[in-house]
mmCIF file of C-alpha atoms in Angstrom:
data_model
loop_
_atom_site.group_PDB
_atom_site.id
_atom_site.type_symbol
_atom_site.label_atom_id
_atom_site.label_comp_id
_atom_site.label_asym_id
_atom_site.label_seq_id
_atom_site.Cartn_x
_atom_site.Cartn_y
_atom_site.Cartn_z
ATOM 1 C CA MET A 1 78.756 -11.484 1.504
ATOM 2 C CA LYS A 2 75.352 -13.150 1.680
ATOM 3 C CA ASN A 3 75.211 -16.840 2.556
ATOM 4 C CA VAL A 4 72.526 -18.545 0.462
ATOM 5 C CA ILE A 5 71.021 -22.008 0.733
ATOM 6 C CA VAL A 6 69.248 -23.476 -2.287
ATOM 7 C CA VAL A 7 66.985 -26.460 -1.649
ATOM 8 C CA GLY A 8 66.627 -28.704 -4.701
ATOM 9 C CA SER A 9 68.758 -29.271 -7.793
ATOM 10 C CA GLY A 10 66.269 -29.331 -10.658
ATOM 11 C CA ALA A 11 65.664 -26.618 -13.236
ATOM 12 C CA GLY A 12 65.114 -23.849 -10.687
ATOM 13 C CA GLY A 13 67.711 -24.808 -8.098
ATOM 14 C CA ALA A 14 70.582 -25.464 -10.485
ATOM 15 C CA THR A 15 69.957 -22.256 -12.413
ATOM 16 C CA VAL A 16 69.634 -19.870 -9.491
ATOM 17 C CA ALA A 17 72.661 -21.413 -7.759
ATOM 18 C CA ARG A 18 74.726 -20.936 -10.908
ATOM 19 C CA GLU A 19 73.542 -17.349 -11.380
ATOM 20 C CA LEU A 20 74.396 -16.411 -7.806
ATOM 21 C CA ALA A 21 77.794 -18.102 -7.974
ATOM 22 C CA LYS A 22 78.632 -16.128 -11.110
ATOM 23 C CA ASN A 23 78.180 -13.037 -8.942
ATOM 24 C CA ARG A 24 80.484 -14.415 -6.230
ATOM 25 C CA ILE A 25 77.728 -15.132 -3.755
ATOM 26 C CA LYS A 26 78.326 -18.043 -1.385
ATOM 27 C CA VAL A 27 75.857 -20.834 -2.138
ATOM 28 C CA THR A 28 75.187 -24.228 -0.593
ATOM 29 C CA LEU A 29 72.790 -26.462 -2.530
ATOM 30 C CA LEU A 30 71.022 -29.283 -0.694
ATOM 31 C CA GLU A 31 69.442 -32.161 -2.611
ATOM 32 C CA LYS A 32 67.228 -34.857 -1.131
ATOM 33 C CA GLY A 33 68.219 -37.484 -3.715
ATOM 34 C CA CYS A 34 71.525 -38.987 -4.711
ATOM 35 C CA SER A 35 73.800 -38.397 -7.673
ATOM 36 C CA THR A 36 73.277 -40.756 -10.606
ATOM 37 C CA PRO A 37 74.575 -41.210 -14.140
ATOM 38 C CA VAL A 38 72.065 -39.735 -16.583
ATOM 39 C CA ASP A 39 71.310 -43.077 -18.234
ATOM 40 C CA LYS A 40 70.334 -44.549 -14.847
ATOM 41 C CA ALA A 41 67.854 -41.775 -14.018
ATOM 42 C CA HIS A 42 64.859 -44.054 -14.683
ATOM 43 C CA GLN A 43 65.799 -45.958 -11.535
ATOM 44 C CA TYR A 44 64.895 -42.896 -9.465
ATOM 45 C CA TYR A 45 61.320 -42.360 -10.550
ATOM 46 C CA ASP A 46 59.389 -41.577 -7.393
ATOM 47 C CA ASN A 47 55.819 -41.484 -8.673
ATOM 48 C CA LEU A 48 52.819 -40.589 -6.541
ATOM 49 C CA ASP A 49 49.231 -41.786 -6.854
ATOM 50 C CA VAL A 50 47.309 -38.607 -6.091
ATOM 51 C CA GLY A 51 44.083 -39.416 -7.928
ATOM 52 C CA VAL A 52 46.112 -39.362 -11.122
ATOM 53 C CA GLU A 53 49.580 -40.893 -11.225
ATOM 54 C CA LEU A 54 52.093 -38.076 -10.803
ATOM 55 C CA LEU A 55 55.435 -38.722 -12.510
ATOM 56 C CA LYS A 56 58.560 -37.360 -10.812
ATOM 57 C CA THR A 57 62.120 -38.304 -9.962
ATOM 58 C CA THR A 58 64.202 -37.849 -6.822
ATOM 59 C CA CYS A 59 67.887 -37.500 -7.664
ATOM 60 C CA LEU A 60 70.516 -34.860 -8.329
ATOM 61 C CA GLY A 61 69.200 -32.910 -11.312
ATOM 62 C CA GLY A 62 65.620 -33.902 -10.600
ATOM 63 C CA THR A 63 63.080 -34.399 -13.330
ATOM 64 C CA THR A 64 65.246 -32.597 -15.908
ATOM 65 C CA LEU A 65 67.067 -35.913 -16.384
ATOM 66 C CA VAL A 66 63.915 -37.613 -17.687
ATOM 67 C CA THR A 67 62.188 -34.913 -19.728
ATOM 68 C CA ALA A 68 61.647 -35.222 -23.475
ATOM 69 C CA GLY A 69 64.012 -32.295 -23.979
ATOM 70 C CA ASN A 70 61.184 -29.928 -24.890
ATOM 71 C CA ALA A 71 62.036 -26.227 -24.682
ATOM 72 C CA VAL A 72 58.930 -24.112 -25.239
ATOM 73 C CA ARG A 73 57.926 -20.819 -23.683
ATOM 74 C CA THR A 74 54.941 -21.192 -21.375
ATOM 75 C CA CYS A 75 52.894 -18.659 -19.383
ATOM 76 C CA GLN A 76 54.963 -15.759 -20.733
ATOM 77 C CA GLU A 77 51.935 -13.506 -21.200
ATOM 78 C CA GLU A 78 50.425 -14.491 -17.853
ATOM 79 C CA PHE A 79 53.639 -13.523 -16.069
ATOM 80 C CA LYS A 80 53.907 -10.308 -18.087
ATOM 81 C CA GLU A 81 50.414 -9.300 -16.965
ATOM 82 C CA MET A 82 51.647 -9.749 -13.382
ATOM 83 C CA GLY A 83 54.563 -7.385 -14.000
ATOM 84 C CA ILE A 84 57.155 -10.093 -14.680
ATOM 85 C CA ASN A 85 58.726 -9.630 -18.107
ATOM 86 C CA LEU A 86 60.834 -12.702 -18.919
ATOM 87 C CA GLU A 87 61.727 -11.873 -22.532
ATOM 88 C CA ASN A 88 65.419 -11.221 -21.842
ATOM 89 C CA GLU A 89 65.730 -14.298 -19.664
ATOM 90 C CA PHE A 90 64.030 -16.491 -22.254
ATOM 91 C CA GLN A 91 66.470 -15.282 -24.880
ATOM 92 C CA GLU A 92 69.440 -15.942 -22.596
ATOM 93 C CA VAL A 93 68.298 -19.459 -21.747
ATOM 94 C CA GLU A 94 67.464 -20.324 -25.345
ATOM 95 C CA GLY A 95 70.969 -19.260 -26.326
ATOM 96 C CA GLU A 96 72.672 -21.230 -23.563
ATOM 97 C CA LEU A 97 70.681 -24.387 -24.313
ATOM 98 C CA ASN A 98 70.982 -23.982 -28.099
ATOM 99 C CA VAL A 99 67.211 -24.318 -28.347
ATOM 100 C CA GLY A 100 65.891 -25.153 -31.792
ATOM 101 C CA THR A 101 64.054 -27.746 -33.821
ATOM 102 C CA LEU A 102 65.823 -30.961 -34.742
ATOM 103 C CA PRO A 103 66.932 -31.625 -38.332
ATOM 104 C CA ASP A 104 64.859 -33.804 -40.658
ATOM 105 C CA THR A 105 67.221 -36.723 -39.965
ATOM 106 C CA HIS A 106 65.744 -36.902 -36.453
ATOM 107 C CA PHE A 107 62.105 -37.268 -37.534
ATOM 108 C CA GLY A 108 60.993 -40.886 -37.796
ATOM 109 C CA GLU A 109 58.260 -42.360 -39.958
ATOM 110 C CA GLY A 110 55.705 -42.396 -37.157
ATOM 111 C CA THR A 111 56.134 -38.726 -36.323
ATOM 112 C CA LEU A 112 56.060 -37.769 -40.004
ATOM 113 C CA ARG A 113 52.846 -39.754 -40.535
ATOM 114 C CA ILE A 114 51.232 -37.966 -37.602
ATOM 115 C CA MET A 115 52.330 -34.561 -38.882
ATOM 116 C CA GLU A 116 51.055 -35.296 -42.389
ATOM 117 C CA ALA A 117 47.737 -36.646 -41.108
ATOM 118 C CA SER A 118 47.269 -33.589 -38.894
ATOM 119 C CA SER A 119 47.828 -31.318 -41.867
ATOM 120 C CA VAL A 120 45.304 -33.242 -43.979
ATOM 121 C CA LEU A 121 42.721 -32.778 -41.221
ATOM 122 C CA GLY A 122 43.383 -29.046 -41.001
ATOM 123 C CA LEU A 123 45.292 -29.334 -37.720
ATOM 124 C CA PRO A 124 48.833 -28.439 -38.785
ATOM 125 C CA MET A 125 51.566 -29.346 -36.322
ATOM 126 C CA GLU A 126 54.825 -27.488 -35.845
ATOM 127 C CA LYS A 127 58.207 -28.933 -35.003
ATOM 128 C CA MET A 128 58.832 -28.972 -31.255
ATOM 129 C CA PHE A 129 61.637 -26.769 -29.972
ATOM 130 C CA LYS A 130 64.187 -28.932 -28.194
ATOM 131 C CA SER A 131 67.274 -28.583 -26.018
ATOM 132 C CA ILE A 132 68.863 -31.624 -27.663
ATOM 133 C CA ASN A 133 72.219 -31.656 -29.440
ATOM 134 C CA PRO A 134 71.456 -33.322 -32.800
ATOM 135 C CA HIS A 135 75.132 -34.173 -33.289
ATOM 136 C CA GLU A 136 75.076 -36.287 -30.118
ATOM 137 C CA CYS A 137 71.510 -37.605 -30.401
ATOM 138 C CA ILE A 138 70.886 -40.937 -32.083
ATOM 139 C CA PRO A 139 67.091 -41.395 -31.898
ATOM 140 C CA CYS A 140 66.328 -44.268 -29.540
ATOM 141 C CA GLY A 141 63.144 -43.322 -27.677
ATOM 142 C CA MET A 142 64.930 -43.230 -24.308
ATOM 143 C CA CYS A 143 64.476 -39.525 -23.490
ATOM 144 C CA ALA A 144 62.120 -40.114 -20.564
ATOM 145 C CA LEU A 145 64.385 -42.773 -19.071
ATOM 146 C CA GLY A 146 67.602 -40.738 -19.078
ATOM 147 C CA CYS A 147 69.500 -40.057 -22.300
ATOM 148 C CA PRO A 148 72.143 -42.786 -22.847
ATOM 149 C CA ARG A 149 74.297 -40.341 -24.846
ATOM 150 C CA ASN A 150 73.802 -37.271 -22.660
ATOM 151 C CA ALA A 151 72.647 -35.402 -25.766
ATOM 152 C CA LYS A 152 69.814 -33.642 -23.965
ATOM 153 C CA TRP A 153 70.213 -30.666 -21.645
ATOM 154 C CA SER A 154 69.647 -31.385 -17.974
ATOM 155 C CA SER A 155 70.346 -29.294 -14.909
ATOM 156 C CA LEU A 156 73.449 -31.414 -14.291
ATOM 157 C CA LYS A 157 75.163 -29.215 -16.865
ATOM 158 C CA TYR A 158 74.404 -26.086 -14.812
ATOM 159 C CA LEU A 159 75.334 -27.892 -11.592
ATOM 160 C CA GLU A 160 78.754 -28.753 -12.997
ATOM 161 C CA GLU A 161 79.340 -25.091 -13.830
ATOM 162 C CA ALA A 162 77.999 -23.982 -10.455
ATOM 163 C CA GLU A 163 80.330 -26.330 -8.598
ATOM 164 C CA LYS A 164 83.328 -24.976 -10.516
ATOM 165 C CA LEU A 165 82.224 -21.489 -9.473
ATOM 166 C CA GLY A 166 82.274 -22.502 -5.813
ATOM 167 C CA VAL A 167 78.787 -23.803 -5.067
ATOM 168 C CA LYS A 168 78.856 -26.516 -2.414
ATOM 169 C CA ILE A 169 76.515 -29.322 -3.501
ATOM 170 C CA ILE A 170 75.364 -31.802 -0.864
ATOM 171 C CA ASP A 171 73.219 -34.709 -2.050
ATOM 172 C CA ASN A 172 71.362 -37.248 0.108
ATOM 173 C CA SER A 173 70.378 -34.332 2.335
ATOM 174 C CA GLN A 174 66.637 -33.896 2.801
ATOM 175 C CA VAL A 175 65.606 -30.549 4.233
ATOM 176 C CA THR A 176 62.867 -31.000 6.811
ATOM 177 C CA GLN A 177 62.335 -27.525 8.232
ATOM 178 C CA ILE A 178 62.865 -23.823 7.600
ATOM 179 C CA THR A 179 64.130 -21.821 10.582
ATOM 180 C CA THR A 180 63.162 -18.185 11.167
ATOM 181 C CA ASN A 181 63.528 -15.401 13.693
ATOM 182 C CA ASN A 182 61.332 -12.295 13.930
ATOM 183 C CA GLY A 183 60.046 -12.624 10.381
ATOM 184 C CA HIS A 184 63.451 -13.321 8.819
ATOM 185 C CA VAL A 185 64.745 -16.643 7.542
ATOM 186 C CA THR A 186 67.768 -17.987 9.434
ATOM 187 C CA GLY A 187 68.423 -21.303 7.734
ATOM 188 C CA VAL A 188 67.206 -24.861 7.296
ATOM 189 C CA CYS A 189 67.376 -28.178 9.097
ATOM 190 C CA SER A 190 67.950 -31.612 7.606
ATOM 191 C CA HIS A 191 67.522 -34.868 9.509
ATOM 192 C CA ASP A 192 70.933 -34.563 11.140
ATOM 193 C CA LYS A 193 72.235 -31.038 10.622
ATOM 194 C CA LYS A 194 71.363 -27.346 10.830
ATOM 195 C CA TYR A 195 72.473 -24.889 8.153
ATOM 196 C CA SER A 196 72.530 -21.148 8.794
ATOM 197 C CA ALA A 197 71.816 -18.747 5.943
ATOM 198 C CA ASP A 198 70.950 -15.148 5.170
ATOM 199 C CA LEU A 199 68.723 -16.255 2.288
ATOM 200 C CA VAL A 200 66.953 -19.534 1.508
ATOM 201 C CA ILE A 201 65.573 -20.395 -1.933
ATOM 202 C CA LEU A 202 63.152 -23.317 -2.106
ATOM 203 C CA CYS A 203 63.334 -25.203 -5.404
ATOM 204 C CA ALA A 204 62.146 -28.533 -4.055
ATOM 205 C CA GLY A 205 59.233 -28.971 -6.447
ATOM 206 C CA ALA A 206 55.536 -28.305 -6.090
ATOM 207 C CA ILE A 207 54.981 -31.172 -3.652
ATOM 208 C CA GLU A 208 57.840 -30.651 -1.180
ATOM 209 C CA THR A 209 58.080 -26.848 -1.361
ATOM 210 C CA PRO A 210 54.648 -26.143 0.212
ATOM 211 C CA ARG A 211 55.374 -28.582 3.013
ATOM 212 C CA LEU A 212 58.600 -26.754 3.796
ATOM 213 C CA LEU A 213 56.803 -23.413 3.642
ATOM 214 C CA ARG A 214 54.304 -24.661 6.200
ATOM 215 C CA SER A 215 57.189 -25.533 8.529
ATOM 216 C CA ALA A 216 57.870 -21.779 8.569
ATOM 217 C CA GLY A 217 54.231 -20.957 9.289
ATOM 218 C CA ILE A 218 53.287 -20.005 5.721
ATOM 219 C CA THR A 219 50.009 -21.267 4.275
ATOM 220 C CA ALA A 220 50.736 -23.104 1.014
ATOM 221 C CA GLY A 221 49.598 -26.090 -0.998
ATOM 222 C CA LYS A 222 45.911 -25.218 -1.130
ATOM 223 C CA LYS A 223 45.800 -25.640 -4.898
ATOM 224 C CA LEU A 224 47.670 -27.953 -7.251
ATOM 225 C CA PHE A 225 47.706 -28.534 -10.986
ATOM 226 C CA VAL A 226 49.647 -31.316 -12.723
ATOM 227 C CA ASP A 227 49.267 -30.775 -16.499
ATOM 228 C CA THR A 228 47.124 -33.899 -16.749
ATOM 229 C CA PHE A 229 47.795 -36.039 -19.809
ATOM 230 C CA VAL A 230 46.857 -39.283 -21.514
ATOM 231 C CA THR A 231 48.512 -41.130 -24.371
ATOM 232 C CA VAL A 232 46.154 -42.326 -27.098
ATOM 233 C CA GLY A 233 47.449 -44.978 -29.470
ATOM 234 C CA GLY A 234 46.767 -47.986 -31.639
ATOM 235 C CA VAL A 235 48.246 -50.461 -34.078
ATOM 236 C CA LEU A 236 50.227 -49.640 -37.202
ATOM 237 C CA GLU A 237 52.347 -52.733 -37.687
ATOM 238 C CA ASP A 238 56.145 -52.434 -37.828
ATOM 239 C CA ILE A 239 56.123 -48.640 -37.459
ATOM 240 C CA ASN A 240 58.878 -48.797 -34.778
ATOM 241 C CA PHE A 241 57.655 -45.498 -33.373
ATOM 242 C CA TYR A 242 58.909 -46.377 -29.890
ATOM 243 C CA LYS A 243 62.488 -45.747 -31.046
ATOM 244 C CA GLU A 244 61.820 -42.189 -32.245
ATOM 245 C CA VAL A 245 62.533 -38.873 -30.528
ATOM 246 C CA SER A 246 59.555 -38.331 -28.244
ATOM 247 C CA MET A 247 57.228 -35.350 -28.724
ATOM 248 C CA ASN A 248 59.086 -34.043 -31.768
ATOM 249 C CA ALA A 249 56.063 -32.095 -33.045
ATOM 250 C CA LEU A 250 53.306 -30.033 -31.472
ATOM 251 C CA TYR A 251 49.694 -29.021 -32.092
ATOM 252 C CA LYS A 252 48.322 -26.252 -29.882
ATOM 253 C CA GLY A 253 44.622 -26.556 -29.154
ATOM 254 C CA ASP A 254 42.418 -24.436 -26.914
ATOM 255 C CA GLY A 255 43.464 -25.585 -23.451
ATOM 256 C CA PHE A 256 45.455 -28.605 -24.602
ATOM 257 C CA ILE A 257 48.331 -29.729 -26.788
ATOM 258 C CA LEU A 258 48.858 -32.826 -28.928
ATOM 259 C CA ALA A 259 52.253 -34.399 -29.600
ATOM 260 C CA PRO A 260 53.548 -37.710 -30.982
ATOM 261 C CA HIS A 261 54.184 -39.895 -27.935
ATOM 262 C CA TYR A 262 54.808 -43.548 -27.156
ATOM 263 C CA SER A 263 53.811 -45.139 -23.851
ATOM 264 C CA GLY A 264 54.610 -48.636 -22.692
ATOM 265 C CA LEU A 265 51.178 -48.668 -21.049
ATOM 266 C CA LEU A 266 49.661 -48.940 -24.523
ATOM 267 C CA THR A 267 51.857 -51.906 -25.387
ATOM 268 C CA SER A 268 51.054 -53.734 -22.152
ATOM 269 C CA ARG A 269 47.400 -53.797 -23.246
ATOM 270 C CA LEU A 270 47.787 -54.338 -26.990
ATOM 271 C CA GLU A 271 50.334 -57.125 -26.655
ATOM 272 C CA LYS A 272 47.484 -59.275 -25.337
ATOM 273 C CA GLN A 273 46.143 -59.102 -28.895
ATOM 274 C CA GLY A 274 49.459 -60.279 -30.299
ATOM 275 C CA PHE A 275 51.064 -56.916 -31.013
ATOM 276 C CA SER A 276 54.422 -55.601 -29.802
ATOM 277 C CA GLU A 277 55.970 -52.211 -29.053
ATOM 278 C CA SER A 278 57.126 -51.977 -32.672
ATOM 279 C CA ASP A 279 53.464 -51.909 -33.796
ATOM 280 C CA ILE A 280 52.238 -48.944 -31.723
ATOM 281 C CA LEU A 281 51.704 -45.357 -32.882
ATOM 282 C CA GLY A 282 50.550 -42.868 -30.269
ATOM 283 C CA MET A 283 49.885 -39.253 -29.333
ATOM 284 C CA MET A 284 49.953 -37.382 -26.053
ATOM 285 C CA VAL A 285 47.009 -35.214 -25.058
ATOM 286 C CA LYS A 286 48.133 -32.769 -22.367
ATOM 287 C CA ILE A 287 45.726 -30.255 -20.850
ATOM 288 C CA LYS A 288 45.791 -27.069 -18.821
ATOM 289 C CA ASP A 289 44.058 -28.627 -15.851
ATOM 290 C CA GLU A 290 42.394 -26.662 -13.096
ATOM 291 C CA GLY A 291 44.201 -26.221 -9.777
ATOM 292 C CA SER A 292 41.757 -28.530 -8.043
ATOM 293 C CA GLY A 293 44.325 -30.459 -6.039
ATOM 294 C CA CYS A 294 46.038 -29.830 -2.738
ATOM 295 C CA VAL A 295 49.185 -30.823 -0.881
ATOM 296 C CA GLY A 296 48.581 -31.795 2.736
ATOM 297 C CA GLU A 297 50.974 -32.961 5.404
ATOM 298 C CA ASP A 298 50.203 -36.621 4.859
ATOM 299 C CA ALA A 299 48.478 -36.749 1.489
ATOM 300 C CA VAL A 300 48.448 -35.197 -1.961
ATOM 301 C CA VAL A 301 45.122 -35.134 -3.805
ATOM 302 C CA LYS A 302 44.387 -34.206 -7.425
ATOM 303 C CA ASN A 303 41.170 -35.196 -9.138
ATOM 304 C CA ASN A 304 40.090 -34.182 -12.623
ATOM 305 C CA THR A 305 37.243 -31.686 -12.783
ATOM 306 C CA SER A 306 34.457 -31.827 -15.362
ATOM 307 C CA HIS A 307 36.331 -29.085 -17.245
ATOM 308 C CA ASP A 308 39.492 -31.214 -17.252
ATOM 309 C CA ALA A 309 37.545 -34.251 -18.442
ATOM 310 C CA GLY A 310 36.076 -32.217 -21.284
ATOM 311 C CA LEU A 311 39.501 -31.085 -22.485
ATOM 312 C CA LEU A 312 40.863 -34.637 -22.310
ATOM 313 C CA ALA A 313 37.879 -35.899 -24.301
ATOM 314 C CA GLU A 314 38.239 -33.195 -26.958
ATOM 315 C CA GLY A 315 41.960 -33.749 -27.335
ATOM 316 C CA SER A 316 41.596 -37.529 -27.381
ATOM 317 C CA ALA A 317 38.960 -37.353 -30.116
ATOM 318 C CA LEU A 318 41.309 -35.288 -32.280
ATOM 319 C CA ALA A 319 44.208 -37.616 -31.528
ATOM 320 C CA GLY A 320 42.097 -40.607 -32.554
ATOM 321 C CA ALA A 321 41.151 -38.932 -35.824
ATOM 322 C CA ILE A 322 44.772 -38.050 -36.581
ATOM 323 C CA LEU A 323 46.005 -41.555 -35.785
ATOM 324 C CA THR A 324 43.336 -43.085 -38.000
ATOM 325 C CA GLU A 325 44.309 -40.767 -40.854
ATOM 326 C CA ALA A 326 47.935 -41.770 -40.246
ATOM 327 C CA GLY A 327 47.090 -45.422 -40.852
ATOM 328 C CA VAL A 328 46.321 -46.777 -37.393
ATOM 329 C CA ASP A 329 43.621 -49.459 -37.246
ATOM 330 C CA PRO A 330 40.799 -47.517 -35.519
ATOM 331 C CA SER A 331 39.465 -50.672 -33.852
ATOM 332 C CA THR A 332 42.708 -50.894 -31.848
ATOM 333 C CA ILE A 333 42.828 -47.322 -30.520
ATOM 334 C CA ILE A 334 42.989 -47.142 -26.722
ATOM 335 C CA SER A 335 44.119 -44.666 -24.068
ATOM 336 C CA THR A 336 46.309 -44.786 -20.993
ATOM 337 C CA PRO A 337 44.917 -43.692 -17.628
ATOM 338 C CA ALA A 338 45.249 -39.999 -16.845
ATOM 339 C CA ARG A 339 48.626 -39.052 -15.423
ATOM 340 C CA GLY A 340 50.389 -35.854 -14.407
ATOM 341 C CA ALA A 341 53.913 -34.672 -15.170
ATOM 342 C CA HIS A 342 54.204 -30.980 -14.246
ATOM 343 C CA PRO A 343 52.941 -30.307 -10.708
ATOM 344 C CA GLY A 344 52.691 -26.641 -9.799
ATOM 345 C CA GLY A 345 50.673 -23.784 -8.364
ATOM 346 C CA THR A 346 51.192 -24.684 -4.707
ATOM 347 C CA ALA A 347 52.930 -21.391 -3.828
ATOM 348 C CA ALA A 348 51.598 -19.130 -6.549
ATOM 349 C CA ILE A 349 52.724 -15.586 -7.270
ATOM 350 C CA GLY A 350 50.244 -13.155 -5.753
ATOM 351 C CA GLU A 351 49.131 -15.711 -3.188
ATOM 352 C CA VAL A 352 52.228 -17.072 -1.431
ATOM 353 C CA VAL A 353 55.112 -15.155 -3.039
ATOM 354 C CA ASP A 354 55.444 -11.682 -4.529
ATOM 355 C CA ARG A 355 56.699 -10.724 -7.991
ATOM 356 C CA ASN A 356 60.277 -11.233 -6.811
ATOM 357 C CA LEU A 357 59.338 -14.726 -5.600
ATOM 358 C CA GLU A 358 59.842 -13.740 -1.943
ATOM 359 C CA THR A 359 57.481 -14.973 0.760
ATOM 360 C CA GLU A 360 56.123 -13.012 3.710
ATOM 361 C CA ILE A 361 59.263 -14.122 5.567
ATOM 362 C CA ARG A 362 62.181 -11.884 4.613
ATOM 363 C CA GLY A 363 64.889 -13.734 2.723
ATOM 364 C CA LEU A 364 62.789 -16.828 1.996
ATOM 365 C CA TYR A 365 62.169 -17.347 -1.721
ATOM 366 C CA VAL A 366 60.542 -19.965 -3.945
ATOM 367 C CA CYS A 367 61.729 -20.760 -7.465
ATOM 368 C CA ASP A 368 60.078 -23.783 -9.022
ATOM 369 C CA ALA A 369 56.737 -24.544 -10.670
ATOM 370 C CA SER A 370 55.036 -23.915 -7.325
ATOM 371 C CA VAL A 371 54.951 -20.203 -8.210
ATOM 372 C CA PHE A 372 53.055 -20.624 -11.503
ATOM 373 C CA PRO A 373 49.641 -18.943 -11.220
ATOM 374 C CA SER A 374 48.001 -21.518 -13.511
ATOM 375 C CA ALA A 375 48.816 -24.696 -15.393
ATOM 376 C CA PRO A 376 51.033 -24.180 -18.449
ATOM 377 C CA GLY A 377 49.519 -27.173 -20.236
ATOM 378 C CA ALA A 378 52.911 -27.689 -21.869
ATOM 379 C CA PRO A 379 56.477 -28.430 -20.702
ATOM 380 C CA PRO A 380 57.439 -25.728 -18.129
ATOM 381 C CA VAL A 381 61.223 -26.246 -17.901
ATOM 382 C CA LEU A 382 62.223 -23.266 -20.048
ATOM 383 C CA THR A 383 59.986 -20.938 -18.046
ATOM 384 C CA ILE A 384 61.377 -22.198 -14.731
ATOM 385 C CA LEU A 385 64.887 -21.528 -16.042
ATOM 386 C CA ALA A 386 63.877 -17.993 -17.035
ATOM 387 C CA LEU A 387 62.307 -17.323 -13.631
ATOM 388 C CA ALA A 388 65.432 -18.642 -11.894
ATOM 389 C CA LYS A 389 67.678 -16.407 -13.981
ATOM 390 C CA ARG A 390 65.511 -13.423 -13.105
ATOM 391 C CA LEU A 391 65.623 -14.294 -9.405
ATOM 392 C CA GLY A 392 69.394 -14.734 -9.518
ATOM 393 C CA LYS A 393 69.746 -11.261 -11.019
ATOM 394 C CA HIS A 394 67.395 -9.768 -8.427
ATOM 395 C CA ILE A 395 69.257 -11.246 -5.468
ATOM 396 C CA SER A 396 72.664 -10.402 -6.929
ATOM 397 C CA HIS A 397 71.597 -6.790 -7.502
ATOM 398 C CA TYR A 398 70.157 -6.526 -3.995
ATOM 399 C CA THR A 399 73.288 -8.037 -2.465
ATOM 400 C CA LYS A 400 75.616 -5.621 -4.258
ATOM 401 C CA LYS A 401 73.396 -2.682 -3.360
ATOM 402 C CA HIS A 402 73.473 -3.565 0.337
ATOM 403 C CA ALA A 403 77.074 -4.788 0.507
#
C-alpha cells in the first residue's frame, strides 16, 4: 500500500485526500494552520502586500472557509486543449456540492437593481452558481468572513469524510522541506519532525507550493497571477446591500467579470461624508490578469501591467454605468485599491508539472491553483476540486496497477 502525504487542507488537499482514502490508500494530511470554527475563519486572514493586497487565510480548510460560495467552471477549455478533460469530474463535484443558483428569496433589492440596470444597458447578468444550501442560508453578507450557519460548502466537509475514512489530519504542522533520493520523493520535513512517504502531493497554495518545490531543487514561482479585482460602489441610501448574499449574479466580459459586491473599504471612505454601510451599493470588477508576478524566497511581487490596468478601467467604467442606472448617486462613486484573491500559475502545467500534475521528481505532485496555465478571472474552487478528483483517480489507478 502506498503511503501518501498531502500538504495543505484547502480545496485541492481535502479533495485528493478524500479520493485516495476512498480507495483505501494511507494518507497523512499536514496543515500549517490551526483548526477553527467556520464562523471564526475571518480571524485567520493572512493577507500579503505584494504590490496588490493578496487575500488569503491560514487555517484548516484554507480559503474555502471565506469564499463567496461561488461554483463556476473555469479554464475548462484551456485544460482540454492540454489533454485534460475535466467534464466527468466537474459533473461529479457539482453533484456532491449541490451546485445551483439560489432561489428568488435569496436575492436582495441591491442585487436585483444591479441585474435590472445591467439588462437595461444591454449587459444582461446571469444568476451565479453557488455551493450554498438555501435551506440553511439566511442572507447576512457574512460569506467572506466565515458562514455563521455553515450553509456554504467548505473543504471542512470533505476533511470530515476523509478523517472517517482513515486520513490522519495534523494541523499546526508547517512543512518546510521536501526530501528526495535519486530523483524520487521520500517525504517531507516540518519544523520538528520528518515524515516518510512514497508519494507527496503539494496543495499548499500558489505562494507556499513553489517555495516547497524549490526545496527539492525544482524551479518554480517565476510567474504569478492573482485574479486582480476592485470593488466600485457609491451611495443609494438605505439599500442595505451589505446584508445580501455576495456575488449572487454574474456578467462575463472579455477578460473580466462583474458581480454585485460589497466592500467595507468603500464604507470607510464614504462614511466621512455622513453615509453608513447601509447606504452603499457596489460591484466587483475581477480580471484575468497577466502572470507578471513572482514568488521568491523572501518576497512575493505582483504588479499590474498596462493590459491589466486597461481591463480594470473597462470593467470599472461599465460598473459605474450600471450602478448609476441602478440609482446610485454618480457623484459618490469610488473604487477600492486593486486586490488579489486567487493566486496561481506558480507551478503551471507544461512548465513545472505534467498533465498528471507530477513534477520531474517521481512521486511528487502539485494540486492547487499553482498548476493553472493562466488566470481564470473568476472563482477557481470548482476547477481545483475537479483537478483534485482527477489526480485522486490517477494515483488510485496507478497504485492498484502496481500493487
